[in-house]
Coordinates of C-alpha atoms in Angstrom, one line a residue:
M39 CA 10.0 32.6 -8.7
Q40 CA 10.6 31.1 -5.3
S41 CA 8.0 31.4 -2.7
I42 CA 8.6 33.5 0.3
I43 CA 8.7 30.4 2.4
D44 CA 11.4 28.8 0.2
I45 CA 13.6 31.9 0.7
Q46 CA 12.9 32.0 4.7
K47 CA 14.2 28.6 4.7
R48 CA 17.4 29.6 3.2
L49 CA 18.0 33.0 4.9
L50 CA 16.0 32.7 8.2
P51 CA 15.8 28.9 9.1
D52 CA 15.9 29.9 12.9
L53 CA 12.8 32.0 12.4
L54 CA 10.8 29.2 11.1
S55 CA 12.0 26.7 13.8
V56 CA 10.8 29.5 16.3
M57 CA 7.4 29.7 14.3
Q58 CA 7.0 26.2 14.3
E59 CA 7.6 25.6 18.1
R60 CA 4.9 28.5 18.7
F61 CA 2.6 27.1 16.3
H62 CA 2.6 23.6 18.1
I63 CA 2.0 25.3 21.5
L64 CA -1.1 26.9 20.1
Q65 CA -2.0 23.9 18.4
Y66 CA -2.0 21.9 21.7
I67 CA -3.7 24.6 23.6
G68 CA -6.2 24.8 21.1
A69 CA -6.8 21.2 21.2
M70 CA -6.8 20.4 25.0
E71 CA -7.8 23.8 26.5
P72 CA -7.8 24.7 29.3
V73 CA -4.4 23.3 30.1
G74 CA -2.0 23.6 32.5
R75 CA 1.9 24.7 31.9
R76 CA 3.3 21.2 33.3
S77 CA 1.0 19.2 31.3
L78 CA 1.7 21.3 28.3
S79 CA 5.5 20.9 29.0
V80 CA 5.5 17.3 29.3
S81 CA 3.2 16.8 26.2
L82 CA 5.5 19.0 23.8
G83 CA 8.8 17.8 25.3
V84 CA 9.7 21.4 26.0
T85 CA 11.4 22.4 29.6
E86 CA 9.2 24.6 31.8
R87 CA 11.7 27.3 31.8
V88 CA 12.0 27.4 28.0
L89 CA 8.1 27.1 28.0
R90 CA 7.6 30.0 30.6
S91 CA 9.0 32.5 28.1
E92 CA 7.0 31.3 25.1
V93 CA 3.8 31.4 27.1
S94 CA 4.7 35.0 28.3
F95 CA 5.4 36.0 24.5
L96 CA 1.9 34.5 23.3
K97 CA 0.1 36.1 26.4
D98 CA 1.8 39.4 25.5
Q99 CA 0.6 39.1 21.9
N100 CA -3.1 38.6 23.1
L101 CA -2.9 35.0 21.6
I102 CA -3.7 33.1 24.9
S103 CA -5.3 33.7 28.0
I104 CA -4.2 32.5 31.5
S105 CA -6.7 31.5 34.2
S106 CA -6.5 29.6 37.5
V107 CA -7.8 26.4 35.5
G108 CA -5.0 26.7 32.7
M109 CA -4.4 28.3 29.5
S110 CA -6.8 28.6 26.5
L111 CA -6.7 30.4 23.2
T112 CA -8.1 33.9 22.9
D113 CA -10.3 34.7 19.7
E114 CA -7.1 36.2 18.2
G115 CA -5.3 33.1 18.9
K116 CA -7.8 30.9 17.2
E117 CA -7.9 33.1 14.1
L118 CA -4.1 33.2 13.9
L119 CA -3.9 29.2 14.4
E120 CA -6.4 28.9 11.7
G121 CA -4.6 31.0 9.1
L122 CA -1.2 29.4 10.1
E123 CA -2.3 25.9 9.3
G124 CA -1.9 26.1 5.5
V125 CA 1.6 27.9 5.9
M126 CA 2.8 25.2 8.4
R127 CA 1.9 22.5 6.0
E128 CA 4.2 24.0 3.2
I129 CA 6.8 24.4 5.7
T130 CA 6.8 20.8 7.1
G131 CA 5.9 19.3 3.6
I132 CA 2.8 17.8 4.6
D133 CA 1.0 18.9 1.2
T134 CA 3.6 17.0 -0.8
M135 CA 3.4 14.0 1.5
E136 CA -0.3 13.7 1.0
E137 CA 0.3 13.8 -2.9
R138 CA 2.9 11.2 -2.6
L139 CA 1.2 8.9 -0.2
Q140 CA -2.1 9.0 -2.3
K141 CA -0.5 8.1 -5.2
K142 CA 1.4 5.0 -3.6
L143 CA -1.6 3.7 -1.9
G144 CA -3.8 4.1 -4.8
I145 CA -6.8 5.4 -3.0
R146 CA -9.1 8.5 -3.4
K147 CA -7.2 11.1 -1.0
V148 CA -4.9 11.2 1.9
I149 CA -5.2 13.7 4.6
I150 CA -2.2 14.1 6.9
V151 CA -2.2 16.0 10.4
A152 CA 0.9 17.3 12.0
G153 CA 2.5 15.2 14.9
N154 CA 2.6 11.7 15.8
S155 CA -0.2 10.4 18.0
D156 CA 2.2 7.8 19.6
E157 CA 3.9 10.5 21.2
S158 CA 1.6 13.1 21.5
P159 CA -1.9 12.0 22.5
W160 CA -3.5 15.3 21.5
V161 CA -2.7 14.6 17.8
K162 CA -5.6 12.2 18.1
S163 CA -8.1 15.0 18.7
E164 CA -6.5 16.6 15.5
L165 CA -7.1 13.4 13.7
G166 CA -10.8 13.9 14.8
R167 CA -10.9 17.5 13.7
A168 CA -9.8 16.4 10.3
C169 CA -12.3 13.7 9.9
A170 CA -15.1 15.9 11.0
A171 CA -13.9 18.5 8.3
C172 CA -13.8 15.9 5.6
M173 CA -17.3 14.7 6.4
K174 CA -18.3 18.4 6.2
N175 CA -17.0 18.8 2.6
S176 CA -18.2 15.6 1.6
L177 CA -21.9 15.4 2.9
K178 CA -24.5 16.8 0.7
G179 CA -28.2 16.4 1.3
K180 CA -29.6 13.3 3.0
N181 CA -27.2 10.8 4.1
I182 CA -26.6 7.6 6.2
I183 CA -23.3 7.4 7.9
A184 CA -22.3 4.0 9.2
V185 CA -19.7 4.3 12.2
T186 CA -17.5 1.6 14.0
G187 CA -16.4 1.5 17.6
G188 CA -12.9 2.2 18.8
T189 CA -11.2 4.9 20.6
T190 CA -10.2 6.9 17.4
M191 CA -13.9 7.0 16.4
A192 CA -14.8 8.2 19.8
T193 CA -12.3 11.0 19.6
V194 CA -14.3 12.1 16.3
A195 CA -17.4 12.0 18.0
E196 CA -16.1 14.6 20.5
V197 CA -15.6 17.2 17.7
V198 CA -18.6 16.7 15.5
T199 CA -20.4 20.1 15.2
P200 CA -24.1 20.9 14.0
D201 CA -22.8 22.3 10.7
I202 CA -21.3 19.1 9.5
G203 CA -24.4 18.3 7.3
K204 CA -28.4 18.1 7.4
D205 CA -30.8 15.2 7.3
L206 CA -28.2 12.8 8.6
L207 CA -28.8 9.4 10.2
F208 CA -25.9 7.7 11.9
V209 CA -26.0 4.0 12.3
P210 CA -23.7 1.8 14.2
G211 CA -21.3 -0.3 11.5
R212 CA -21.4 -3.2 13.8
G213 CA -22.4 -4.9 17.1
G214 CA -20.3 -3.9 20.3
L215 CA -21.6 -5.3 23.5
G216 CA -19.1 -6.3 25.9
E217 CA -16.1 -3.7 25.2
D218 CA -15.8 -0.2 26.9
V219 CA -19.1 1.5 26.8
Q220 CA -17.9 4.9 25.5
N221 CA -16.1 2.8 22.5
Q222 CA -19.1 1.0 21.5
A223 CA -20.5 1.8 17.8
N224 CA -23.9 2.6 19.2
V225 CA -22.7 4.9 21.9
I226 CA -20.3 6.8 19.3
C227 CA -23.4 6.9 16.9
A228 CA -25.6 8.6 19.7
K229 CA -22.9 11.1 20.5
M230 CA -22.5 12.2 16.8
A231 CA -26.2 12.4 16.4
D232 CA -26.3 14.7 19.3
K233 CA -23.5 17.1 18.5
S234 CA -24.9 17.3 14.9
K235 CA -28.3 17.6 15.9
S236 CA -29.2 14.4 13.8
R237 CA -30.9 11.1 14.3
Y238 CA -29.1 7.7 15.1
K239 CA -30.1 3.9 15.3
V240 CA -28.7 1.3 17.5
L241 CA -27.8 -2.1 17.1
Y242 CA -28.0 -4.2 20.4
V243 CA -26.1 -7.1 19.4
P244 CA -22.6 -8.6 20.3
D245 CA -19.7 -7.7 18.2
Q246 CA -18.7 -11.4 17.8
V247 CA -20.9 -14.2 17.8
S248 CA -21.3 -17.9 16.8
S249 CA -22.6 -18.9 13.4
E250 CA -25.7 -20.3 15.1
T251 CA -26.3 -17.3 16.8
Y252 CA -25.6 -15.0 13.8
H253 CA -28.3 -16.7 11.9
T254 CA -30.7 -16.4 14.5
I255 CA -30.3 -12.8 15.3
M256 CA -30.3 -12.0 11.5
K257 CA -34.1 -13.1 11.2
E258 CA -35.1 -10.3 13.9
P259 CA -37.2 -7.7 12.1
N260 CA -35.4 -5.0 14.0
I261 CA -32.0 -6.2 13.2
Q262 CA -32.8 -6.6 9.6
E263 CA -34.0 -2.9 9.4
V264 CA -31.0 -1.6 10.8
M265 CA -28.6 -4.0 8.7
S266 CA -30.5 -2.6 5.5
L267 CA -29.8 1.0 6.7
I268 CA -26.0 0.0 7.3
K269 CA -25.6 -1.5 4.1
S270 CA -27.1 1.4 2.3
A271 CA -24.8 3.9 4.0
S272 CA -23.3 6.6 1.9
M273 CA -20.5 7.2 4.2
V274 CA -18.5 4.7 6.4
L275 CA -16.4 6.0 9.2
H276 CA -13.8 3.4 10.7
G277 CA -10.5 3.0 12.5
V278 CA -7.7 0.5 11.7
G279 CA -6.3 -1.6 14.6
D280 CA -3.1 -3.4 15.5
A281 CA -4.1 -7.3 14.9
M282 CA -3.0 -8.5 18.3
T283 CA -4.2 -5.4 20.3
M284 CA -7.8 -5.9 18.5
A285 CA -7.7 -9.5 19.2
Q286 CA -7.0 -9.1 22.9
R287 CA -9.5 -6.3 23.2
R288 CA -12.2 -8.9 21.9
R289 CA -11.2 -11.4 24.5
T290 CA -10.3 -13.8 21.6
S291 CA -9.8 -17.3 22.6
A292 CA -6.3 -18.6 23.3
K293 CA -6.7 -21.1 20.2
D294 CA -7.4 -18.2 18.0
L295 CA -4.9 -15.7 19.5
R296 CA -2.2 -18.3 18.6
M297 CA -3.5 -18.7 15.1
I298 CA -3.7 -14.9 14.6
E299 CA 0.0 -14.7 15.8
E300 CA 1.2 -17.8 13.8
K301 CA -0.5 -16.2 10.7
Q302 CA 1.6 -13.0 11.5
A303 CA -1.5 -10.7 11.2
V304 CA -0.5 -7.2 11.6
G305 CA -3.9 -5.2 11.1
E306 CA -7.6 -5.6 11.6
A307 CA -10.7 -3.8 10.4
F308 CA -14.5 -4.8 10.4
G309 CA -13.4 -8.3 12.0
Y310 CA -11.0 -9.2 9.3
Y311 CA -7.1 -9.9 10.4
F312 CA -4.7 -9.0 7.7
N313 CA -1.1 -10.0 7.3
E314 CA 1.8 -7.6 5.9
A315 CA 0.7 -8.8 2.2
G316 CA -2.8 -7.6 3.1
E317 CA -4.2 -11.2 2.9
V318 CA -7.1 -12.1 5.0
V319 CA -5.8 -14.6 7.5
H320 CA -8.5 -14.9 10.1
K321 CA -12.2 -13.4 10.2
V322 CA -14.5 -12.9 13.1
Q323 CA -18.1 -13.9 12.6
T324 CA -19.6 -10.2 13.1
V325 CA -23.0 -8.6 13.0
G326 CA -22.4 -5.5 10.7
L327 CA -20.4 -4.3 7.9
Q328 CA -18.3 -6.8 6.1
L329 CA -15.6 -5.6 3.5
E330 CA -17.7 -6.5 0.5
D331 CA -20.1 -3.8 1.7
L332 CA -17.7 -1.2 1.2
V333 CA -17.6 -1.5 -2.5
D334 CA -20.4 0.4 -3.4
T335 CA -20.2 2.9 -0.5
E336 CA -19.6 6.7 -1.8
Y337 CA -17.4 7.5 0.8
V338 CA -15.0 5.5 3.2
L339 CA -13.1 7.4 5.6
A340 CA -10.4 5.3 7.7
V341 CA -9.0 7.3 10.3
A342 CA -5.8 5.9 12.0
G343 CA -2.3 7.3 13.4
G344 CA 0.8 6.9 15.0
A345 CA 4.1 5.4 13.8
S346 CA 3.3 2.1 15.4
K347 CA 0.2 1.6 13.0
E348 CA 2.2 1.8 9.8
K349 CA 1.9 -1.9 9.4
A350 CA -1.8 -2.1 10.2
I351 CA -2.6 0.6 7.8
R352 CA -0.6 -0.8 5.0
S353 CA -2.0 -4.1 5.2
Y354 CA -5.5 -3.0 5.3
I355 CA -5.2 -0.5 2.7
K356 CA -4.3 -3.4 0.1
Q357 CA -8.0 -4.6 0.6
A358 CA -9.6 -1.2 0.9
P359 CA -11.9 0.2 -1.8
V360 CA -10.2 2.7 -4.1
Q361 CA -12.7 5.5 -2.9
T362 CA -11.1 5.4 0.4
V363 CA -9.7 8.6 2.3
L364 CA -7.1 7.8 4.7
I365 CA -7.0 10.3 7.5
T366 CA -3.6 9.9 9.5
D367 CA -0.9 11.6 11.0
E368 CA 2.9 12.7 10.0
G369 CA 4.2 9.7 12.1
A370 CA 2.4 7.0 10.4
A371 CA 2.6 8.9 6.9
R372 CA 6.4 9.0 7.1
Q373 CA 6.6 5.2 7.8
L374 CA 4.3 4.4 5.1
L375 CA 6.4 6.4 2.4
K376 CA 9.4 4.5 3.5
G377 CA 8.2 1.0 2.7

């Protein structure tokens, strides 16, 4: 027997499109509240005239409240949004996409959030929430969680909550001095620990070091202690970067930049640069997690979204351990399924 959604798709397609539009409005307000109408209009690509009537309807239904600082969800709005998520996933076919992509990539699981973070920055917050929910569902008992740096991991840190798990220890997956403070693994670990009422350790070393410096640093007892914790982590959280973007962020030398470009690197993770075939074409000497350390890690959560990240994600996944959970968005997922 056809589901009610299948019937609605045939008989009332306009109703479903209206429902999707209002769902996206509620979703955006929930992610960015309080938010102004102009900001909402620009982010959703809807004219202010059209948005005005939708906002008026949602307010009349007591789903949103409007104040001088902007719009926010009411308790009823939050409850409705939560209940609608499963329905919207079926309407948009996201559940089916997850299954297809998981089989295609050959990893443990794929989690897809609606939208494209290239076009809608608020989708990155949804990636963070999906990652936090996955952590909560996976963590049992005492755990060490290794976290790398980057803007995506910083977003995850913003949405971590105290109910994510008990007796957790967050450790930086790599050094990070030299990059933007808020995107450093140390800072992200501290924020995750604070939000979840947990503990954390720091690793005050540069992300990129010479071979000589590396061997000197690794003799330090404090560094050895943290490295031991990192390598015994039961969960690793990390992003996947575009090769050239990451190389420039690391202030890579002109010589290495040319080499990375000539070898056609498209993706980066843990200091490894991958070409489209998934081959490592360049490796940075880093203090922290190495690819081989992931093999025995129980949970590896890779978080990356945006259609522009398709090549980077695809290249890394070819090297990723089978227990990887990819948390991505619709924009990247549709591109990954095409290739």
